[in-house]
Amino acid sequence: MADIDATTQTVIPREGLISLTHIIYGLHAFSALTGLSSAAFIVTAFLSGWPSIIAVILNYVKRDDVRGTFLDSHFSWQIRTFWFAVLWFLVAGVLILTFVGAVIGIPLLIVVGLWVLYRIARGWIALVNGKALPMP
C-alpha cells in the first residue's frame, strides 16, 4: 500500500526512487557536460555518452515504480529531453549535409545543447525542491 501525503493528497515515492532520480539526472548531466570539456558538442555527448544511455534505460525500467508520484513527471521530462534531442540532432545533421543548411545546422546543434543543459538543470532543481514538472 502506498503512502499518501495528507496535505497534498498525492502518493509519496519511496526514498530509494528519489535517490535513483538524482542519479539519473547526474548521469545525464555528466554526459552533457562531457561535451563542454571536449571537442564534441554538448548534444552529441549527451546522446552518445554511455551515462545518458544508461539513464534513459533506467527511466524506462523504473517508470512503472514512479507512476502516480511527482517523480513520474521527472521521468517523463528526462525521456522527452532525450528523444527531442535525438530528433533535433537528426534535423541538424541533415541540414549540415547541405552547404546552405550547415549555416543553420551547426547553430541548431549549439542551441539544442544549451536546451539540454537547461532541461537537466531545471528538472534537477525541481527534484531537489520536491516539485513535479509541467507536462503537456
mmCIF file of N, CA, C and O in Angstrom, residues 8 27 30 47 52 80-81 97 101 112-113 121 124 128 131:
data_model
loop_
_atom_site.group_PDB
_atom_site.id
_atom_site.type_symbol
_atom_site.label_atom_id
_atom_site.label_comp_id
_atom_site.label_asym_id
_atom_site.label_seq_id
_atom_site.Cartn_x
_atom_site.Cartn_y
_atom_site.Cartn_z
ATOM 1 N N THR A 8 -1.267 17.272 0.459
ATOM 2 C CA THR A 8 -1.429 17.378 -0.998
ATOM 3 C C THR A 8 -2.239 16.238 -1.599
ATOM 4 O O THR A 8 -2.623 16.291 -2.759
ATOM 5 N N LEU A 27 23.690 11.274 -14.203
ATOM 6 C CA LEU A 27 24.201 10.595 -15.405
ATOM 7 C C LEU A 27 23.986 11.453 -16.647
ATOM 8 O O LEU A 27 24.888 11.600 -17.483
ATOM 9 N N PHE A 30 26.413 14.425 -16.447
ATOM 10 C CA PHE A 30 27.781 14.004 -16.736
ATOM 11 C C PHE A 30 28.003 13.874 -18.236
ATOM 12 O O PHE A 30 29.001 14.356 -18.776
ATOM 13 N N LEU A 47 23.779 12.496 -26.247
ATOM 14 C CA LEU A 47 23.084 11.399 -26.921
ATOM 15 C C LEU A 47 23.928 10.145 -27.060
ATOM 16 O O LEU A 47 23.392 9.044 -27.090
ATOM 17 N N SER A 52 24.299 8.730 -20.290
ATOM 18 C CA SER A 52 22.967 9.163 -20.685
ATOM 19 C C SER A 52 22.137 7.996 -21.217
ATOM 20 O O SER A 52 20.934 7.915 -20.958
ATOM 21 N N ARG A 80 11.602 12.654 -22.475
ATOM 22 C CA ARG A 80 11.284 13.607 -23.555
ATOM 23 C C ARG A 80 12.509 14.431 -23.943
ATOM 24 O O ARG A 80 12.728 14.711 -25.122
ATOM 25 N N THR A 81 13.304 14.830 -22.967
ATOM 26 C CA THR A 81 14.527 15.580 -23.266
ATOM 27 C C THR A 81 15.428 14.761 -24.177
ATOM 28 O O THR A 81 15.940 15.272 -25.182
ATOM 29 N N LEU A 97 24.491 18.439 -43.931
ATOM 30 C CA LEU A 97 24.903 17.762 -45.166
ATOM 31 C C LEU A 97 24.810 18.669 -46.385
ATOM 32 O O LEU A 97 25.443 18.402 -47.400
ATOM 33 N N GLY A 101 22.499 24.581 -45.584
ATOM 34 C CA GLY A 101 21.940 24.110 -44.314
ATOM 35 C C GLY A 101 22.943 24.089 -43.181
ATOM 36 O O GLY A 101 22.571 24.161 -42.012
ATOM 37 N N VAL A 112 20.430 23.342 -29.283
ATOM 38 C CA VAL A 112 19.898 22.107 -28.688
ATOM 39 C C VAL A 112 20.754 21.700 -27.488
ATOM 40 O O VAL A 112 20.219 21.264 -26.455
ATOM 41 N N GLY A 113 22.054 21.844 -27.575
ATOM 42 C CA GLY A 113 22.927 21.537 -26.448
ATOM 43 C C GLY A 113 22.620 22.397 -25.237
ATOM 44 O O GLY A 113 22.539 21.904 -24.108
ATOM 45 N N ALA A 121 19.142 21.049 -15.704
ATOM 46 C CA ALA A 121 19.209 21.937 -14.533
ATOM 47 C C ALA A 121 17.819 22.211 -13.964
ATOM 48 O O ALA A 121 17.606 22.096 -12.746
ATOM 49 N N TRP A 124 16.429 19.003 -12.291
ATOM 50 C CA TRP A 124 17.144 18.643 -11.067
ATOM 51 C C TRP A 124 16.790 19.597 -9.924
ATOM 52 O O TRP A 124 16.609 19.187 -8.785
ATOM 53 N N VAL A 128 15.096 18.585 -6.327
ATOM 54 C CA VAL A 128 15.647 18.968 -5.024
ATOM 55 C C VAL A 128 14.557 19.624 -4.166
ATOM 56 O O VAL A 128 14.491 19.413 -2.954
ATOM 57 N N LYS A 131 9.303 19.080 -6.209
ATOM 58 C CA LYS A 131 8.225 19.556 -7.081
ATOM 59 C C LYS A 131 8.112 18.701 -8.339
ATOM 60 O O LYS A 131 9.104 18.198 -8.846
#
